Coordinates of C-alpha atoms in Angstrom, one line a residue:
M224 CA 110.9 113.2 72.6
A225 CA 107.7 113.0 70.5
G226 CA 108.2 111.1 67.3
D227 CA 111.4 109.5 68.4
V228 CA 111.7 106.1 66.7
R229 CA 114.5 104.8 68.8
P230 CA 112.4 103.0 71.4
C231 CA 110.6 101.1 68.6
R232 CA 113.8 100.2 66.9
I233 CA 115.4 99.1 70.2
L234 CA 112.4 96.9 71.2
G235 CA 112.1 95.5 67.6
K236 CA 115.8 94.6 67.5
G237 CA 116.4 97.1 64.8
D238 CA 113.0 96.7 63.1
F239 CA 110.8 99.7 63.8
R240 CA 107.5 97.9 62.8
R241 CA 108.2 94.9 65.0
G242 CA 109.0 97.3 67.9
R243 CA 105.8 99.3 67.3
E244 CA 103.8 96.0 67.2
L245 CA 105.3 94.9 70.6
L246 CA 104.4 98.3 72.1
D247 CA 100.9 98.0 70.8
V248 CA 100.5 94.5 72.3
L249 CA 101.9 95.6 75.6
A250 CA 99.7 98.6 75.7
G251 CA 96.6 96.5 75.0
R252 CA 97.6 94.0 77.7
M253 CA 98.1 96.9 80.1
V254 CA 94.6 98.3 79.4
H255 CA 93.1 94.9 80.0
A256 CA 95.2 94.3 83.2
R257 CA 94.2 97.7 84.6
S258 CA 90.5 97.1 83.9
T259 CA 90.6 93.6 85.3
H260 CA 92.8 94.3 88.3
P261 CA 92.6 98.0 89.0
D262 CA 94.2 97.6 92.5
F263 CA 97.0 95.3 91.3
A264 CA 99.0 95.3 94.5
A265 CA 99.0 96.8 98.0
G266 CA 102.7 97.6 98.0
A267 CA 106.1 96.7 96.5
A268 CA 106.3 93.3 98.3
D269 CA 102.7 92.4 97.1
A270 CA 103.6 93.5 93.6
V271 CA 106.6 91.2 93.6
A272 CA 104.4 88.4 94.8
V273 CA 102.0 89.0 91.9
I274 CA 104.9 89.0 89.5
G275 CA 106.0 85.7 91.0
G276 CA 102.6 84.2 90.5
E277 CA 102.7 85.2 86.9
Y278 CA 106.2 83.8 86.5
A279 CA 105.0 80.5 88.0
E280 CA 102.3 80.4 85.3
L281 CA 105.0 81.1 82.7
V282 CA 107.1 78.2 83.9
R283 CA 104.1 75.9 83.8
A284 CA 103.3 77.1 80.2
V285 CA 106.9 76.3 79.1
R286 CA 106.6 72.8 80.4
E287 CA 103.0 71.9 79.6
E288 CA 101.2 74.3 77.3
T289 CA 101.1 75.7 73.8
P290 CA 103.4 78.3 72.3
E291 CA 100.4 80.7 72.4
R292 CA 100.0 80.2 76.1
L293 CA 103.7 80.8 76.6
L294 CA 103.4 84.1 74.8
D295 CA 100.3 85.0 76.9
E296 CA 102.1 84.2 80.1
G297 CA 105.2 86.0 79.1
L298 CA 103.2 89.1 78.4
D299 CA 101.5 88.8 81.8
V300 CA 104.9 88.8 83.5
A301 CA 106.0 91.8 81.5
V302 CA 102.9 93.8 82.2
T303 CA 102.9 93.0 86.0
A304 CA 106.6 94.0 86.1
L305 CA 105.8 97.2 84.2
R306 CA 103.0 98.1 86.6
L307 CA 105.5 97.8 89.5
V308 CA 108.0 100.0 87.7
N309 CA 105.3 102.4 86.9
G310 CA 104.4 102.8 90.5
E311 CA 100.9 101.1 90.3
H312 CA 101.5 99.0 93.5
G313 CA 100.0 101.2 96.2
N314 CA 101.9 103.8 98.2
D315 CA 104.2 102.0 100.6
G316 CA 106.9 104.5 99.5
K317 CA 109.1 101.9 97.7
L318 CA 110.1 102.3 94.1

């Protein structure tokens, strides 16, 4: 429903502005990911492997890197998972 504020409130843990900011950040990262990796995966299994690679980078960031890198890697995991859910992983008929 156009103009529905519930998604922003849900994502922002009750704070509309915080949720809107999160959606804006995710949308920006999605645009960047699509321009950098237009053919993100050849199928569902490949997409999961890409997500796994991003997750490994997230784990490394937790152990060895700055809070900013942790945030960057967390966003990368989220965006790759959203691309799978959104059906951007080729057409192997799964998901």
